[in-house]
Amino acid sequence: EVQLVESGGGLVQPGGSLRLSCAASGFRFSSYEMNWVRQTPGKGLEWVSSISSSGTKIYYTDSVKGRFTISRDNAKESMYLQMNSLRAEDTALYYCATYTASSPAFDYWGQGTLVTVSP
Amino acid sequence: QSALTQPRSVSGSPGQSVTISCIGTSSDVGGYDYVSWYQQHPGKAPKLMIYDVSKRPSGVPGRFSGSKSGNTASLTISGLQTEDEADYYCCSYAGRYTPYVFGTGTKVTVL
């Protein structure tokens, strides 16, 4: 059974940092692109960042470029999101998600970890 | 990259059909046959319902169907059931550097 389990969320002040983790199991983690998708409370979904299976191709949405860093450790079957210079608008539920078929559609999601940026 | 435009809400009675539109541009919906749809119940993670515009993953009921014309994709739920009441999001591949753009979301209410 495929499982994605996020952790590391919490309350942080504006300008602060957090590191999110996503632990994967039940599939060949090293073969698949991984993504972070966030959802603002009561609002919609927003793709945040993706990392290729080897970690060599990395992309970010414009609003987090220069502040967030995505990474992965295939030996530990884990993905990370280092979030620096956090802003109130980064407050959201952060999901890790992947697609295991040939099509870029997210067939597996974690349960999410909540990040709250507030004084 | 702007979010894809969806109606805020649609509603229908059990057994009826509802269609949700998802309007993008030639850089996303119109440029690729990689539109997907997600169902999200309150407090739950999104669930993939449609991929590659019109394909259904194993286990998704046949009453869910997808289509696309130009820059607009659509999700149709035929024979609406009470358990279909949820939020629905479209998503399109949008190229290498900003690969995914989601829709604004639509709340489906079963009357």
PDB file of N, CA, C and O in Angstrom, chain B residues 28-62:
ATOM      1  N   ASP B  28      -1.814  26.074 -20.954  1.00  0.00           N
ATOM      2  CA  ASP B  28      -2.078  24.977 -20.030  1.00  0.00           C
ATOM      3  C   ASP B  28      -3.148  24.043 -20.593  1.00  0.00           C
ATOM      4  O   ASP B  28      -2.816  23.116 -21.329  1.00  0.00           O
ATOM      5  N   VAL B  29      -4.410  24.290 -20.285  1.00  0.00           N
ATOM      6  CA  VAL B  29      -5.473  23.369 -20.728  1.00  0.00           C
ATOM      7  C   VAL B  29      -5.440  23.143 -22.235  1.00  0.00           C
ATOM      8  O   VAL B  29      -5.521  21.999 -22.715  1.00  0.00           O
ATOM      9  N   GLY B  30      -5.336  24.220 -22.987  1.00  0.00           N
ATOM     10  CA  GLY B  30      -5.374  24.110 -24.447  1.00  0.00           C
ATOM     11  C   GLY B  30      -4.120  23.541 -25.066  1.00  0.00           C
ATOM     12  O   GLY B  30      -4.142  23.101 -26.220  1.00  0.00           O
ATOM     13  N   GLY B  31      -3.025  23.538 -24.311  1.00  0.00           N
ATOM     14  CA  GLY B  31      -1.750  23.133 -24.883  1.00  0.00           C
ATOM     15  C   GLY B  31      -1.364  21.690 -24.663  1.00  0.00           C
ATOM     16  O   GLY B  31      -0.449  21.180 -25.311  1.00  0.00           O
ATOM     17  N   TYR B  32      -2.037  21.039 -23.727  1.00  0.00           N
ATOM     18  CA  TYR B  32      -1.671  19.669 -23.373  1.00  0.00           C
ATOM     19  C   TYR B  32      -2.925  18.844 -23.064  1.00  0.00           C
ATOM     20  O   TYR B  32      -3.910  19.374 -22.545  1.00  0.00           O
ATOM     21  N   ASP B  33      -2.857  17.576 -23.349  1.00  0.00           N
ATOM     22  CA  ASP B  33      -3.957  16.664 -22.982  1.00  0.00           C
ATOM     23  C   ASP B  33      -3.675  16.031 -21.625  1.00  0.00           C
ATOM     24  O   ASP B  33      -3.774  14.815 -21.450  1.00  0.00           O
ATOM     25  N   TYR B  34      -3.314  16.881 -20.672  1.00  0.00           N
ATOM     26  CA  TYR B  34      -2.988  16.431 -19.324  1.00  0.00           C
ATOM     27  C   TYR B  34      -3.823  17.179 -18.296  1.00  0.00           C
ATOM     28  O   TYR B  34      -3.301  17.817 -17.385  1.00  0.00           O
ATOM     29  N   VAL B  35      -5.130  17.107 -18.468  1.00  0.00           N
ATOM     30  CA  VAL B  35      -6.033  17.684 -17.483  1.00  0.00           C
ATOM     31  C   VAL B  35      -6.482  16.575 -16.535  1.00  0.00           C
ATOM     32  O   VAL B  35      -6.850  15.479 -16.971  1.00  0.00           O
ATOM     33  N   SER B  36      -6.444  16.877 -15.259  1.00  0.00           N
ATOM     34  CA  SER B  36      -6.906  15.927 -14.255  1.00  0.00           C
ATOM     35  C   SER B  36      -7.928  16.600 -13.350  1.00  0.00           C
ATOM     36  O   SER B  36      -7.998  17.829 -13.285  1.00  0.00           O
ATOM     37  N   TRP B  37      -8.733  15.785 -12.700  1.00  0.00           N
ATOM     38  CA  TRP B  37      -9.765  16.278 -11.788  1.00  0.00           C
ATOM     39  C   TRP B  37      -9.651  15.553 -10.454  1.00  0.00           C
ATOM     40  O   TRP B  37      -9.405  14.339 -10.404  1.00  0.00           O
ATOM     41  N   TYR B  38      -9.872  16.305  -9.377  1.00  0.00           N
ATOM     42  CA  TYR B  38      -9.753  15.782  -8.022  1.00  0.00           C
ATOM     43  C   TYR B  38     -11.021  16.074  -7.235  1.00  0.00           C
ATOM     44  O   TYR B  38     -11.593  17.158  -7.344  1.00  0.00           O
ATOM     45  N   GLN B  39     -11.409  15.096  -6.439  1.00  0.00           N
ATOM     46  CA  GLN B  39     -12.535  15.238  -5.523  1.00  0.00           C
ATOM     47  C   GLN B  39     -11.975  15.377  -4.115  1.00  0.00           C
ATOM     48  O   GLN B  39     -11.069  14.628  -3.734  1.00  0.00           O
ATOM     49  N   GLN B  40     -12.513  16.317  -3.353  1.00  0.00           N
ATOM     50  CA  GLN B  40     -12.042  16.483  -1.987  1.00  0.00           C
ATOM     51  C   GLN B  40     -13.221  16.631  -1.032  1.00  0.00           C
ATOM     52  O   GLN B  40     -13.982  17.598  -1.120  1.00  0.00           O
ATOM     53  N   HIS B  41     -13.355  15.684  -0.134  1.00  0.00           N
ATOM     54  CA  HIS B  41     -14.345  15.793   0.932  1.00  0.00           C
ATOM     55  C   HIS B  41     -13.731  16.548   2.096  1.00  0.00           C
ATOM     56  O   HIS B  41     -12.504  16.566   2.256  1.00  0.00           O
ATOM     57  N   PRO B  42     -14.560  17.179   2.940  1.00  0.00           N
ATOM     58  CA  PRO B  42     -14.041  17.981   4.053  1.00  0.00           C
ATOM     59  C   PRO B  42     -13.081  17.202   4.940  1.00  0.00           C
ATOM     60  O   PRO B  42     -13.371  16.066   5.341  1.00  0.00           O
ATOM     61  N   GLY B  43     -11.943  17.799   5.190  1.00  0.00           N
ATOM     62  CA  GLY B  43     -10.951  17.193   6.064  1.00  0.00           C
ATOM     63  C   GLY B  43     -10.158  16.059   5.458  1.00  0.00           C
ATOM     64  O   GLY B  43      -9.368  15.412   6.152  1.00  0.00           O
ATOM     65  N   LYS B  44     -10.351  15.815   4.168  1.00  0.00           N
ATOM     66  CA  LYS B  44      -9.657  14.714   3.501  1.00  0.00           C
ATOM     67  C   LYS B  44      -8.710  15.241   2.428  1.00  0.00           C
ATOM     68  O   LYS B  44      -8.846  16.355   1.953  1.00  0.00           O
ATOM     69  N   ALA B  45      -7.763  14.396   2.046  1.00  0.00           N
ATOM     70  CA  ALA B  45      -6.871  14.740   0.949  1.00  0.00           C
ATOM     71  C   ALA B  45      -7.612  14.616  -0.383  1.00  0.00           C
ATOM     72  O   ALA B  45      -8.589  13.868  -0.489  1.00  0.00           O
ATOM     73  N   PRO B  46      -7.182  15.345  -1.389  1.00  0.00           N
ATOM     74  CA  PRO B  46      -7.797  15.196  -2.717  1.00  0.00           C
ATOM     75  C   PRO B  46      -7.650  13.771  -3.238  1.00  0.00           C
ATOM     76  O   PRO B  46      -6.685  13.073  -2.923  1.00  0.00           O
ATOM     77  N   LYS B  47      -8.608  13.381  -4.064  1.00  0.00           N
ATOM     78  CA  LYS B  47      -8.617  12.053  -4.686  1.00  0.00           C
ATOM     79  C   LYS B  47      -8.717  12.221  -6.199  1.00  0.00           C
ATOM     80  O   LYS B  47      -9.567  12.950  -6.690  1.00  0.00           O
ATOM     81  N   LEU B  48      -7.832  11.558  -6.915  1.00  0.00           N
ATOM     82  CA  LEU B  48      -7.829  11.624  -8.377  1.00  0.00           C
ATOM     83  C   LEU B  48      -9.061  10.932  -8.944  1.00  0.00           C
ATOM     84  O   LEU B  48      -9.307   9.758  -8.654  1.00  0.00           O
ATOM     85  N   MET B  49      -9.812  11.672  -9.788  1.00  0.00           N
ATOM     86  CA  MET B  49     -11.025  11.135 -10.381  1.00  0.00           C
ATOM     87  C   MET B  49     -10.903  10.950 -11.893  1.00  0.00           C
ATOM     88  O   MET B  49     -11.501  10.035 -12.464  1.00  0.00           O
ATOM     89  N   ILE B  50     -10.173  11.853 -12.536  1.00  0.00           N
ATOM     90  CA  ILE B  50      -9.991  11.827 -13.997  1.00  0.00           C
ATOM     91  C   ILE B  50      -8.555  12.245 -14.297  1.00  0.00           C
ATOM     92  O   ILE B  50      -8.032  13.167 -13.660  1.00  0.00           O
ATOM     93  N   TYR B  51      -7.918  11.580 -15.258  1.00  0.00           N
ATOM     94  CA  TYR B  51      -6.604  12.013 -15.714  1.00  0.00           C
ATOM     95  C   TYR B  51      -6.565  11.961 -17.231  1.00  0.00           C
ATOM     96  O   TYR B  51      -7.426  11.339 -17.865  1.00  0.00           O
ATOM     97  N   ASP B  52      -5.578  12.617 -17.807  1.00  0.00           N
ATOM     98  CA  ASP B  52      -5.459  12.679 -19.275  1.00  0.00           C
ATOM     99  C   ASP B  52      -6.791  13.072 -19.917  1.00  0.00           C
ATOM    100  O   ASP B  52      -7.229  12.464 -20.904  1.00  0.00           O
ATOM    101  N   VAL B  53      -7.411  14.097 -19.367  1.00  0.00           N
ATOM    102  CA  VAL B  53      -8.674  14.696 -19.850  1.00  0.00           C
ATOM    103  C   VAL B  53      -9.890  13.822 -19.567  1.00  0.00           C
ATOM    104  O   VAL B  53     -10.905  14.324 -19.072  1.00  0.00           O
ATOM    105  N   SER B  54      -9.812  12.528 -19.906  1.00  0.00           N
ATOM    106  CA  SER B  54     -11.042  11.732 -19.902  1.00  0.00           C
ATOM    107  C   SER B  54     -10.880  10.310 -19.362  1.00  0.00           C
ATOM    108  O   SER B  54     -11.822   9.520 -19.442  1.00  0.00           O
ATOM    109  N   LYS B  55      -9.722   9.980 -18.827  1.00  0.00           N
ATOM    110  CA  LYS B  55      -9.507   8.619 -18.339  1.00  0.00           C
ATOM    111  C   LYS B  55      -9.826   8.506 -16.848  1.00  0.00           C
ATOM    112  O   LYS B  55      -9.539   9.413 -16.079  1.00  0.00           O
ATOM    113  N   ARG B  56     -10.419   7.389 -16.471  1.00  0.00           N
ATOM    114  CA  ARG B  56     -10.772   7.170 -15.077  1.00  0.00           C
ATOM    115  C   ARG B  56      -9.831   6.152 -14.440  1.00  0.00           C
ATOM    116  O   ARG B  56      -9.637   5.061 -14.990  1.00  0.00           O
ATOM    117  N   PRO B  57      -9.264   6.502 -13.274  1.00  0.00           N
ATOM    118  CA  PRO B  57      -8.460   5.498 -12.551  1.00  0.00           C
ATOM    119  C   PRO B  57      -9.345   4.335 -12.120  1.00  0.00           C
ATOM    120  O   PRO B  57     -10.567   4.485 -11.988  1.00  0.00           O
ATOM    121  N   SER B  58      -8.714   3.217 -11.876  1.00  0.00           N
ATOM    122  CA  SER B  58      -9.440   2.062 -11.380  1.00  0.00           C
ATOM    123  C   SER B  58     -10.178   2.414 -10.089  1.00  0.00           C
ATOM    124  O   SER B  58      -9.617   3.056  -9.199  1.00  0.00           O
ATOM    125  N   GLY B  59     -11.431   2.027 -10.018  1.00  0.00           N
ATOM    126  CA  GLY B  59     -12.209   2.255  -8.807  1.00  0.00           C
ATOM    127  C   GLY B  59     -13.080   3.497  -8.842  1.00  0.00           C
ATOM    128  O   GLY B  59     -13.960   3.657  -7.984  1.00  0.00           O
ATOM    129  N   VAL B  60     -12.864   4.376  -9.802  1.00  0.00           N
ATOM    130  CA  VAL B  60     -13.704   5.579  -9.916  1.00  0.00           C
ATOM    131  C   VAL B  60     -14.967   5.215 -10.705  1.00  0.00           C
ATOM    132  O   VAL B  60     -14.873   4.638 -11.785  1.00  0.00           O
ATOM    133  N   PRO B  61     -16.135   5.543 -10.155  1.00  0.00           N
ATOM    134  CA  PRO B  61     -17.381   5.159 -10.830  1.00  0.00           C
ATOM    135  C   PRO B  61     -17.509   5.734 -12.236  1.00  0.00           C
ATOM    136  O   PRO B  61     -17.030   6.827 -12.527  1.00  0.00           O
ATOM    137  N   GLY B  62     -18.184   5.008 -13.087  1.00  0.00           N
ATOM    138  CA  GLY B  62     -18.350   5.405 -14.470  1.00  0.00           C
ATOM    139  C   GLY B  62     -19.198   6.639 -14.678  1.00  0.00           C
ATOM    140  O   GLY B  62     -19.226   7.199 -15.776  1.00  0.00           O
TER     141      GLY B  62
END
